[in-house]
Amino acid sequence: MFVWFSDKVEKYASGIEGTGLRAVDAIPAGELLVIKGGHVFTRERRDALAKTLGPSEIQIDDRLFIGPDRPEDRDAGMMYLNHSCDPNVGIVGQISFHAMRDIAAGEELAFDYATGDDDDWSMECRCGAENCRGIVTGKDWKRPELQARYKGWFSAYLARKIAALKAG
């Protein structure tokens, strides 16, 4: 198993997309919910793996990613956290995902991909949030309004990039 899940969450058929995670019990703000594990690999290896695994990794530095590296390990390496423009889960450090607020039993768990990724991609968002951006990109972390909204919830490497931008 490459991913650790709290016993307060379960996989289910998501209303956002495919398989997702939902709370099986009420979860208080700050609680640890998921830890991403796997193998660490370069961007080049990630691009090669994407041909057979699809998106299954998370970015942990400019040129490094963590995730499964074999088709038979894909399911064990998936967090099943979908994107939302109004997330209830945020990143602490590089691979830990915590409740950003109190979460009710039955609620889908999702994080904003802007808080963990700096890559060249875009996708049409289907989160259904009132504040949905419509199109989500791997460069959304650069948006000042998102930097303010998610202060303290960016991956450590993106937090360093944001601090460097602000320092000039």
CSV table of C-alpha atoms in Angstrom, one decimal, residues 1-5 11 33-41 49 53 56-58 66-80 95-97:
chain,number,residue,atom,x,y,z
A,1,MET,CA,0.0,0.0,0.0
A,2,PHE,CA,1.5,3.3,-1.1
A,3,VAL,CA,-1.3,5.6,0.3
A,4,TRP,CA,-2.5,5.7,3.9
A,5,PHE,CA,-6.1,6.6,4.6
A,11,LYS,CA,-13.6,5.3,-1.6
A,33,LEU,CA,-6.9,12.2,6.3
A,34,VAL,CA,-4.5,10.9,3.6
A,35,ILE,CA,-0.7,10.5,3.2
A,36,LYS,CA,0.5,10.0,-0.4
A,37,GLY,CA,3.3,7.4,-0.8
A,38,GLY,CA,5.0,5.7,-3.7
A,39,HIS,CA,8.2,5.9,-5.6
A,40,VAL,CA,10.0,9.2,-6.3
A,41,PHE,CA,10.8,9.8,-9.9
A,49,LEU,CA,4.6,6.4,-16.8
A,53,LEU,CA,-0.8,4.9,-15.7
A,56,SER,CA,-1.5,9.0,-10.6
A,57,GLU,CA,1.4,11.1,-9.0
A,58,ILE,CA,1.7,14.3,-7.1
A,66,ILE,CA,5.8,10.7,-6.1
A,67,GLY,CA,3.5,7.9,-7.1
A,68,PRO,CA,3.2,4.4,-8.4
A,69,ASP,CA,5.6,3.3,-11.0
A,70,ARG,CA,4.0,0.1,-12.3
A,71,PRO,CA,0.5,-0.6,-13.6
A,72,GLU,CA,-0.1,-3.3,-10.9
A,73,ASP,CA,0.6,-0.6,-8.2
A,74,ARG,CA,-1.6,2.1,-9.6
A,75,ASP,CA,-4.7,1.5,-7.4
A,76,ALA,CA,-2.5,1.3,-4.3
A,77,GLY,CA,-0.9,4.6,-5.2
A,78,MET,CA,-4.1,6.6,-5.8
A,79,MET,CA,-5.4,9.1,-3.2
A,80,TYR,CA,-8.8,9.5,-5.0
A,95,ILE,CA,2.5,14.5,1.1
A,96,SER,CA,0.0,14.9,4.0
A,97,PHE,CA,-3.6,16.0,3.4
